[in-house]
CSV table of C-alpha atoms and ligand atoms in Angstrom, one decimal:
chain,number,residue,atom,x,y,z
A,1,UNK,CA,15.8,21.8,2.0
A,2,UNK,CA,15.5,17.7,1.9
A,3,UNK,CA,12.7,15.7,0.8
A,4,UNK,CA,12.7,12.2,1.5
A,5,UNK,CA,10.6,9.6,-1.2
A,6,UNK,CA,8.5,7.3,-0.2
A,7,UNK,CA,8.6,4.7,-3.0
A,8,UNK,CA,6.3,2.6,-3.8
A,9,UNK,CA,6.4,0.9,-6.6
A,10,UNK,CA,7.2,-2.4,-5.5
A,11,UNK,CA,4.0,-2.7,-4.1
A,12,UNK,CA,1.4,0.2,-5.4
A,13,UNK,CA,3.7,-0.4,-8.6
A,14,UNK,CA,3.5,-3.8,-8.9
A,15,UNK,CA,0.2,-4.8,-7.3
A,16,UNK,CA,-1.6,-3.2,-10.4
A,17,UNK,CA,0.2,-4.8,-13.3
A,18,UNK,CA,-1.2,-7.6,-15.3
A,19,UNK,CA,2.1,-9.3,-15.5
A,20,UNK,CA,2.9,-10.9,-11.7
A,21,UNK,CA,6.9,-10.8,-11.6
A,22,UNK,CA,8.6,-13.3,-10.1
A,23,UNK,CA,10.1,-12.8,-6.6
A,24,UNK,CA,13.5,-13.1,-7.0
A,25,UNK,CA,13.1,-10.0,-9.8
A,26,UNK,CA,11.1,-8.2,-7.4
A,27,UNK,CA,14.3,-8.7,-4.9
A,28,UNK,CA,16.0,-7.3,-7.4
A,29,UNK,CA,13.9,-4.9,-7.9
A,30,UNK,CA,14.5,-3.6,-4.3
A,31,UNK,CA,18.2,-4.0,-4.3
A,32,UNK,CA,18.3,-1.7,-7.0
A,33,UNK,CA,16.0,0.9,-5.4
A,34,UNK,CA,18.1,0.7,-2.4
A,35,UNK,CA,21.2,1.2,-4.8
A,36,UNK,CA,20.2,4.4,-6.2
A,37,UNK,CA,19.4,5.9,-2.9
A,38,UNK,CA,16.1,5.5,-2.3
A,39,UNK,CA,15.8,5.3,2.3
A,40,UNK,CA,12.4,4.1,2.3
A,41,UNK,CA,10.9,1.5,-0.1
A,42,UNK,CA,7.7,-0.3,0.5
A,43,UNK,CA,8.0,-3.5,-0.2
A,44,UNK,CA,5.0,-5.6,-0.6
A,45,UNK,CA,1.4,-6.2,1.4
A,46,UNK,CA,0.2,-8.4,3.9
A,47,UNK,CA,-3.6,-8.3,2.1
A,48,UNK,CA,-5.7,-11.4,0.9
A,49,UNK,CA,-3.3,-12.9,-1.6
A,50,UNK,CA,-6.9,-13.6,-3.4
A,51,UNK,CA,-8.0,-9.6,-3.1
A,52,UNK,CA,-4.0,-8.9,-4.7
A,53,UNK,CA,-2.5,-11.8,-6.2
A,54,UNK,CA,0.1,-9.9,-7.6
A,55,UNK,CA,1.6,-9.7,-4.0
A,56,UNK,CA,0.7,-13.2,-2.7
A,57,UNK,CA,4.3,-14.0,-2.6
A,58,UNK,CA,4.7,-11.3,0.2
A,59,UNK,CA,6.3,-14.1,2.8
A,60,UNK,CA,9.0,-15.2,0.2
A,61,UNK,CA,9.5,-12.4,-1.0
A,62,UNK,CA,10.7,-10.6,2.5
A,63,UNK,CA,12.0,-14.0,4.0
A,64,UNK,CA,15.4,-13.7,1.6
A,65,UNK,CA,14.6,-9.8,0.9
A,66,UNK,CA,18.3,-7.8,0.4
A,67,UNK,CA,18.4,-5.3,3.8
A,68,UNK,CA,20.5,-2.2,3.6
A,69,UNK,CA,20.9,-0.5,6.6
A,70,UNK,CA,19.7,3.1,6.6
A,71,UNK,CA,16.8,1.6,4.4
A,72,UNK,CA,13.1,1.1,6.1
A,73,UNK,CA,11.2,-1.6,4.0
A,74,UNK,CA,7.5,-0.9,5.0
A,75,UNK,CA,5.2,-2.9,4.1
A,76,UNK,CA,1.1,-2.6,4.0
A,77,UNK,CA,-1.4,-4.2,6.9
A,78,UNK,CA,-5.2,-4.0,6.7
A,79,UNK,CA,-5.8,-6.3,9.4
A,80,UNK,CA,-4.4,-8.6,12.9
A,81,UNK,CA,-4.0,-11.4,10.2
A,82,UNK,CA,-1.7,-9.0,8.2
A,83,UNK,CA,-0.1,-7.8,11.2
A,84,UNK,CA,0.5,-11.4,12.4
A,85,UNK,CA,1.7,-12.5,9.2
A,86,UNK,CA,4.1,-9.4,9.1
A,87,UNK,CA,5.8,-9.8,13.0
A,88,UNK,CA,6.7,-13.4,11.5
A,89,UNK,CA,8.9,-12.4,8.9
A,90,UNK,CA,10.7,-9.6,11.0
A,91,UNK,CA,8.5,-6.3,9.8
A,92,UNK,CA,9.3,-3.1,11.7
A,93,UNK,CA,7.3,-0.6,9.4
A,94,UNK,CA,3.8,-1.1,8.4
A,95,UNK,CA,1.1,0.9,6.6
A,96,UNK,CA,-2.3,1.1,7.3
A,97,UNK,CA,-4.9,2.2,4.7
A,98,UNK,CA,-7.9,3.4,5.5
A,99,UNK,CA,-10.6,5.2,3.0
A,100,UNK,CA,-12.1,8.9,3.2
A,101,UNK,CA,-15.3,7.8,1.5
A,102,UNK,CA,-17.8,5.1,2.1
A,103,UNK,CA,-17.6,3.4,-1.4
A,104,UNK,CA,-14.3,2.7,-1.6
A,105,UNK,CA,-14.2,1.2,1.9
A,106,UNK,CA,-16.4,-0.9,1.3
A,107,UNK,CA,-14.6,-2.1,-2.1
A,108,UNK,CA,-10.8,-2.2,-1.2
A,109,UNK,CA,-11.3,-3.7,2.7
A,110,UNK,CA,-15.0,-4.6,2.5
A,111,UNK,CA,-15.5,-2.6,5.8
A,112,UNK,CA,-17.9,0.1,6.2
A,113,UNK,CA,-16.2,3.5,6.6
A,114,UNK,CA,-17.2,3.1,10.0
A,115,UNK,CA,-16.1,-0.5,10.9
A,116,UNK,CA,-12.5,0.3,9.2
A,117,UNK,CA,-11.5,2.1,12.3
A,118,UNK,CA,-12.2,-1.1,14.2
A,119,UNK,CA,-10.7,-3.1,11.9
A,120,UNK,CA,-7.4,-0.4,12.3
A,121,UNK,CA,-7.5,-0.1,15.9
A,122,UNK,CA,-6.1,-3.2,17.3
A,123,UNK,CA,-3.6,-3.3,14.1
A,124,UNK,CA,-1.9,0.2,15.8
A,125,UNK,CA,-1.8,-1.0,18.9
A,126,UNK,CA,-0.3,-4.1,18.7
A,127,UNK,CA,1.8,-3.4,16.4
A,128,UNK,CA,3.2,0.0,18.5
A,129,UNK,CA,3.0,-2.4,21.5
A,130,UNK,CA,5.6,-4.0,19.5
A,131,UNK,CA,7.8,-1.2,18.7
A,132,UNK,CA,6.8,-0.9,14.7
A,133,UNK,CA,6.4,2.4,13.4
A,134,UNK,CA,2.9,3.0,11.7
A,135,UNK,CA,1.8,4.7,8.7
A,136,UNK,CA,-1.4,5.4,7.9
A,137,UNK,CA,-2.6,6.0,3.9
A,138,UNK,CA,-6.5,7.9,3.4
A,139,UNK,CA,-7.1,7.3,0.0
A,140,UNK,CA,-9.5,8.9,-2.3
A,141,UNK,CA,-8.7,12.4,-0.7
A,142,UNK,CA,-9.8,14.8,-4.2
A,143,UNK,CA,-12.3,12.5,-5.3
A,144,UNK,CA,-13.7,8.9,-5.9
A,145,UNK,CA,-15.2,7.2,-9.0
A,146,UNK,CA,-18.4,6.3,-7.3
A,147,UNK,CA,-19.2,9.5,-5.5
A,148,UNK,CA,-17.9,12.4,-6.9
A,149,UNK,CA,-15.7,15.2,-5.2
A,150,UNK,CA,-14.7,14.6,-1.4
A,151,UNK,CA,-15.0,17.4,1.1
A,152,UNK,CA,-11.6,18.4,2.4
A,153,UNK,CA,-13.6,17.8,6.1
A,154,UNK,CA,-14.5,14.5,5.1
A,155,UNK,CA,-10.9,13.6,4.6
A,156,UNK,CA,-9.7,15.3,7.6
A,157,UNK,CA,-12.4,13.4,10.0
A,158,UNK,CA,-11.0,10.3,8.9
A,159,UNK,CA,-7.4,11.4,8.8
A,160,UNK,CA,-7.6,12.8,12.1
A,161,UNK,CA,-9.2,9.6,13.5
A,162,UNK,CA,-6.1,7.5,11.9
A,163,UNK,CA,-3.5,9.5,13.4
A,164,UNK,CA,-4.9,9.6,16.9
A,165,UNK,CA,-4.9,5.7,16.9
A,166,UNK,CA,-0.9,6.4,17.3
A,167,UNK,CA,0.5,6.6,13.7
A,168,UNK,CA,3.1,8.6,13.1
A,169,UNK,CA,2.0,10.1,10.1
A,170,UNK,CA,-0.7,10.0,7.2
A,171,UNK,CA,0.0,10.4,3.7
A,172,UNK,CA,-3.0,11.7,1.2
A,173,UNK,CA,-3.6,9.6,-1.6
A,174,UNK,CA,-5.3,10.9,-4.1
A,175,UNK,CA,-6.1,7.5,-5.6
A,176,UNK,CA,-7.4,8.0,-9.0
A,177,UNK,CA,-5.6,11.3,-9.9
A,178,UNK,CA,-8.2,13.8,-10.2
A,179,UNK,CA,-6.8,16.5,-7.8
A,180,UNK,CA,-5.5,19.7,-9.3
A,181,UNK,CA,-3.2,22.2,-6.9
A,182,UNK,CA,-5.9,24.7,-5.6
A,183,UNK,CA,-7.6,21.7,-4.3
A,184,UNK,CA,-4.4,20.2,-2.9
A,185,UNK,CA,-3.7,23.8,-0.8
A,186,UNK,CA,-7.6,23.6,0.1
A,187,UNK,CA,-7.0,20.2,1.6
A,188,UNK,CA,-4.1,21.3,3.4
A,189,UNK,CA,-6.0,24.0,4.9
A,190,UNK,CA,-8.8,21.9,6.1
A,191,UNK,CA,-6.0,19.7,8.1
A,192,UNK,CA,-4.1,23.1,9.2
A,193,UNK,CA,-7.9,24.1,11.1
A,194,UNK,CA,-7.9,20.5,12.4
A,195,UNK,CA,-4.2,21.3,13.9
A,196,UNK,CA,-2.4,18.8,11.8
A,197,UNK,CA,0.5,20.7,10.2
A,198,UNK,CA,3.1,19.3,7.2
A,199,UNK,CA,5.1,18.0,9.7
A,200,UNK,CA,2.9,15.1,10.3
A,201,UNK,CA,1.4,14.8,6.2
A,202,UNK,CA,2.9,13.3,3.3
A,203,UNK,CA,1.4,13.2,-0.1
A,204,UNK,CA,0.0,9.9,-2.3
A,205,UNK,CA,-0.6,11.8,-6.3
A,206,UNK,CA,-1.8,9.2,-8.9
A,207,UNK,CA,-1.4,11.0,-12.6
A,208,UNK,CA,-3.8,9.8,-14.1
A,209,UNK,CA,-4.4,13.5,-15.6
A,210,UNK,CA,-1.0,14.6,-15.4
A,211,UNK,CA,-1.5,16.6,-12.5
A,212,UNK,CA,0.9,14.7,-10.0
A,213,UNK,CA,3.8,16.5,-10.2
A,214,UNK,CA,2.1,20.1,-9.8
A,215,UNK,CA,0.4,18.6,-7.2
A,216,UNK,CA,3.5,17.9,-5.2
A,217,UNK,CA,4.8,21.2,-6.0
A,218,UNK,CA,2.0,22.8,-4.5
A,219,UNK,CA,2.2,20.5,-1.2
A,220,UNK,CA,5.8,21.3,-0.9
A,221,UNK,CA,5.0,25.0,-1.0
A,222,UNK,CA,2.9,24.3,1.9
A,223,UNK,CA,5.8,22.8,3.7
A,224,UNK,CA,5.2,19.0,3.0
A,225,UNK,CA,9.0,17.1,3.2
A,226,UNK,CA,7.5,13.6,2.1
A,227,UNK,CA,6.6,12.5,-1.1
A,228,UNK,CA,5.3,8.9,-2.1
A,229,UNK,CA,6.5,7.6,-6.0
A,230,UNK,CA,6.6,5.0,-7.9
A,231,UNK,CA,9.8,4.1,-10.2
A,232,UNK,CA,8.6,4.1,-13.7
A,233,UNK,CA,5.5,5.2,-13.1
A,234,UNK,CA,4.1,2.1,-12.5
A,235,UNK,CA,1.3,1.7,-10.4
A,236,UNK,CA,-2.9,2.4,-9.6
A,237,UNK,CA,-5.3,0.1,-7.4
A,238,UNK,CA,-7.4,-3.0,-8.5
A,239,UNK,CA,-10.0,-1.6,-6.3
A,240,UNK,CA,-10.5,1.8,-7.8
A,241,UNK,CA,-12.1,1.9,-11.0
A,242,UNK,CA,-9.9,4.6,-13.2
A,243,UNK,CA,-6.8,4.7,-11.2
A,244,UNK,CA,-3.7,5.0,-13.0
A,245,UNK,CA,-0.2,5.2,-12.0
A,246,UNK,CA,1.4,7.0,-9.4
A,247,UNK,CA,3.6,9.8,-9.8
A,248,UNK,CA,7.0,8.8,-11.2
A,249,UNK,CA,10.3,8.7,-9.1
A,250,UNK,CA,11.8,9.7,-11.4
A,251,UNK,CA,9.7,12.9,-12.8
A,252,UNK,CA,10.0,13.7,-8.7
A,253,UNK,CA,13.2,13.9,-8.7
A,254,UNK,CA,14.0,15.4,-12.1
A,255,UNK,CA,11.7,18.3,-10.9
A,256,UNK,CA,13.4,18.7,-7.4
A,257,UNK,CA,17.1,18.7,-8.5
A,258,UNK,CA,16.5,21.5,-10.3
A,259,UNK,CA,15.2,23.1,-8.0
A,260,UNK,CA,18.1,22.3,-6.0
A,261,UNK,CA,16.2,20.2,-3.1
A,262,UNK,CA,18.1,17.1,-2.0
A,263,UNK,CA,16.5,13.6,-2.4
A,264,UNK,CA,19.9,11.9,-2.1
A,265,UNK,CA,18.6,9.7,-5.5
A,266,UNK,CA,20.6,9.4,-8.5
A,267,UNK,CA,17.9,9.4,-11.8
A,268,UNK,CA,20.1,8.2,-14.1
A,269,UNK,CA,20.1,4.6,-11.8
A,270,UNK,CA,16.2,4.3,-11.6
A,271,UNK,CA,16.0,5.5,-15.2
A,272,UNK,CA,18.0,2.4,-15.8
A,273,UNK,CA,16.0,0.4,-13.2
A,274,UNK,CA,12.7,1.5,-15.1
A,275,UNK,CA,13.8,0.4,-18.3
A,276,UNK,CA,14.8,-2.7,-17.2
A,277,UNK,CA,11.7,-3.3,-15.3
A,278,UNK,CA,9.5,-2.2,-18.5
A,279,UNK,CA,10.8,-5.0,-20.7
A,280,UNK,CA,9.8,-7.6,-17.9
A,281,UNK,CA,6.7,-5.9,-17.5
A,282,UNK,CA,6.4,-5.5,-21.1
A,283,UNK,CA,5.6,-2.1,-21.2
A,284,UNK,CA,7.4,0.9,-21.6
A,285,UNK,CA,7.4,3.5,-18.6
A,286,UNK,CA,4.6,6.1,-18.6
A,287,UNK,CA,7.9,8.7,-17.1
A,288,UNK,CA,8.5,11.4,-19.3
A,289,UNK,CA,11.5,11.6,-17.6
A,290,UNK,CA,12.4,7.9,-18.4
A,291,UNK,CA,11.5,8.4,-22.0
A,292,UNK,CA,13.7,11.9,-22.2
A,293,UNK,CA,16.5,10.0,-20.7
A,294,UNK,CA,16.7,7.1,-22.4
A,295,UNK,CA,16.9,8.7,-25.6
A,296,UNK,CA,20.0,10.0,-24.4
A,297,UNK,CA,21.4,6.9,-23.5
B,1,HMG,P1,-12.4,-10.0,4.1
B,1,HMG,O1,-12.8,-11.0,3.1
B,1,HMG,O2,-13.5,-9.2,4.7
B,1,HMG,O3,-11.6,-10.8,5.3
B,1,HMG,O4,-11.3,-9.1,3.5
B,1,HMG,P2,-12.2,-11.5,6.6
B,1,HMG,O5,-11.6,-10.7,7.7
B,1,HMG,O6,-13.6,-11.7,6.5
B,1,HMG,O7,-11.5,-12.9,6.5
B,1,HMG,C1,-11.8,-13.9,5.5
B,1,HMG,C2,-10.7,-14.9,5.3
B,1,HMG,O8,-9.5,-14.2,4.8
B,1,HMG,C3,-10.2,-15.5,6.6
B,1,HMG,O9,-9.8,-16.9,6.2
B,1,HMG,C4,-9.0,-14.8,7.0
B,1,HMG,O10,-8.0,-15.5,7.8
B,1,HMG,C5,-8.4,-14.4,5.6
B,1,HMG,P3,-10.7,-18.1,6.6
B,1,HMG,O11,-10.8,-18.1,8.1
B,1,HMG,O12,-12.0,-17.9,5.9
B,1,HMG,O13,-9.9,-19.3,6.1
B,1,HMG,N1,-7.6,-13.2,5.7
B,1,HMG,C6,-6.3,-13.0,5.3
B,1,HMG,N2,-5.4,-13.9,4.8
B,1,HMG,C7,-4.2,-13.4,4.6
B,1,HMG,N3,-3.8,-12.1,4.9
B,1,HMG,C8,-4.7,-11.2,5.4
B,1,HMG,C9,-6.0,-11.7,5.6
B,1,HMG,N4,-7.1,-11.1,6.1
B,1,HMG,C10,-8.1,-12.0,6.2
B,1,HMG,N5,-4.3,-10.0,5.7
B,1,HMG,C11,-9.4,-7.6,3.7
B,1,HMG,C12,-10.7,-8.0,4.2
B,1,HMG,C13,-9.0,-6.3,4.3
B,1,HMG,C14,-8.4,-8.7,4.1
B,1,HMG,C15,-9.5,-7.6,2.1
B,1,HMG,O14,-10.5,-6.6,1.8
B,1,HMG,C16,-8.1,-7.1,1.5
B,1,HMG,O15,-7.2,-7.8,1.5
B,1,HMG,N6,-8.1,-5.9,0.9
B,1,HMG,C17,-6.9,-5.3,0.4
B,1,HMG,C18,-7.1,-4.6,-0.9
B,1,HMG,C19,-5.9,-4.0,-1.4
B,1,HMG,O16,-4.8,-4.5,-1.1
B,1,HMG,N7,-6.0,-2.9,-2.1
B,1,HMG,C20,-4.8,-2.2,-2.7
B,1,HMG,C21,-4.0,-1.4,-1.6
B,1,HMG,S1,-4.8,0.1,-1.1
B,1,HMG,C22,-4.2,1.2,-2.3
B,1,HMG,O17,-3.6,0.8,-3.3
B,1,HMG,C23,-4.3,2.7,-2.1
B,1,HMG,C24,-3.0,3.4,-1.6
B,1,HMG,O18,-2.0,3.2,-2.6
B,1,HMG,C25,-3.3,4.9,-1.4
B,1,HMG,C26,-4.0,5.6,-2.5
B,1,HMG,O19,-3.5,5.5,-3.7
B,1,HMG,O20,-5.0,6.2,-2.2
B,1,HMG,C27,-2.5,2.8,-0.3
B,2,MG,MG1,-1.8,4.4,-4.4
């Protein structure tokens, strides 16, 4: 069995920190990501640089960004100006991100949970007109600070209604890390009814009560092959009252070489990556893993 990682952390990580890095550390950020054998790495967002000033250096940063080939450097797109501002710097992989409840719509995208789909739509098919390949993220899948639990059929209307615009596949984000694993098999569930099997899902855990890495346990059972993480553990969105980081890279792939599932990612190199990072960042690495590791260093 092979799971690939979908890391994140140089833009879930790093849109959330107080400390806005410079670019040519977040380029080598990346390099190193790509060094330790990470194959897909998001890079950045093409947002409001007001609404996530963090990445407001999104153009620089991809104009002299270090490409490996075999590597896909996503990156995320809410809207045409997004999309526009991503075909001029050579994108070929872009997010969407849509949301599963009203509330947060209407706070992350300031869209209605109905208008995001128009907001979406000509995003998709421009950018498939193109040749890009299209992700879509629905976030607060387990639960939202404003409104409580989410149905598993809420999530799947909205999921369902992002993949038929033509992405490729939709990774659940459970955004503020409430989700626990019977919750993550109900959701899985609910898709399988819908017709949407593993094959098309990847999973978004946030740890904010150290449930992330069960979680993803529980989704792989199910079948699920892609996993999003963040190096270091760095991570959570300005937009979502509570949210911590995401599930670490690391812990992921601690947990999966033992159980003897290739990721084709040496810890030892992000451990060092995390560490380095955390003194620029100025705080340590919420990792377990990190913090095991170093010790032994
Ligand atoms: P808006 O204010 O409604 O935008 O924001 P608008 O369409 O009304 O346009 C207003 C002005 O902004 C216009 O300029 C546009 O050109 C400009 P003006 O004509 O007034 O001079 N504008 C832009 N400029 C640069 N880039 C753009 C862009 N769009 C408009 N892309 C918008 C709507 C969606 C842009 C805003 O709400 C936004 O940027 N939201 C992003 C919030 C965000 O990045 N949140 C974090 C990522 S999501 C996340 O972390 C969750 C995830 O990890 C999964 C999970 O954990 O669940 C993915
Ligand atoms: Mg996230």
């Amino acid at each position: 069995m092979r799971v690939t990682i979908y890391e994140v952390g140089p833009r879930d990580g790093l849109q959330n920190e107080s400390v806005t890095l410079p670019v040519e550390v977040k380029r080598e950020f990346i390099r190193r990501l790509a060094e330790a054998g990470l194959t897909t790495i998001e890079a950045t967002s093409f947002v409001h640089p007001k609404w996530v000033p963090q990445l407001a250096d999104a153009a620089e940063l991809l104009a002299d960004m270090p490409r490996e080939p075999g590597v896909r450097y996503p990156v995320l797109v809410p809207n045409e100006r997004g999309l526009d501002r991503a075909l001029e710097h050579g994108v070929t992989d872009i997010a969407i991100f849509g949301s599963a409840t009203e509330s947060f719509a209407q706070r992350n995208l300031n869209r209605t949970l109905e208008s995001q789909f128009e907001m979406f739509a000509p995003v998709v098919e421009r950018a498939l007109a193109g040749g890009m390949r299209v992700r879509a993220y629905v976030s607060m899948c387990f639960g939202d600070p404003w409104e409580g639990p989410v149905a598993p059929e809420q999530v799947v209307r909205v999921g369902r209604r992002l993949l038929d615009l033509g992405c490729y596949q939709l990774s659940l984000g459970d955004t503020i890390g409430v989700g626990t694993p019977g919750h993550v098999d109900a959701l899985l569930d609910a898709f399988e009814v819908a017709g949407v099997g593993p094959d098309r899902l990847a999973v978004h855990f946030h740890d904010t009560y150290g449930q992330a890495l069960a979680n993803t346990l529980a989704a792989l059972r199910r079948g699920i092959t892609v996993v999003d993480a963040s190096t270091g553990g760095i991570g959570g969105c300005p937009y979502a009252k509570s949210a911590t980081g995401n599930l670490a890279t690391e812990d992921l792939v601690w947990m999966l070489d033992g159980l003897g599932v290739e990721t084709g990612v040496d810890v030892r190199s992000l451990v060092a990556t995390s560490r380095w990072l955390a003194d620029l960042l100025g705080r340590p690495s919420p990792s377990r893993v990190v913090q095991a590791l170093s010790k032994e260093a």
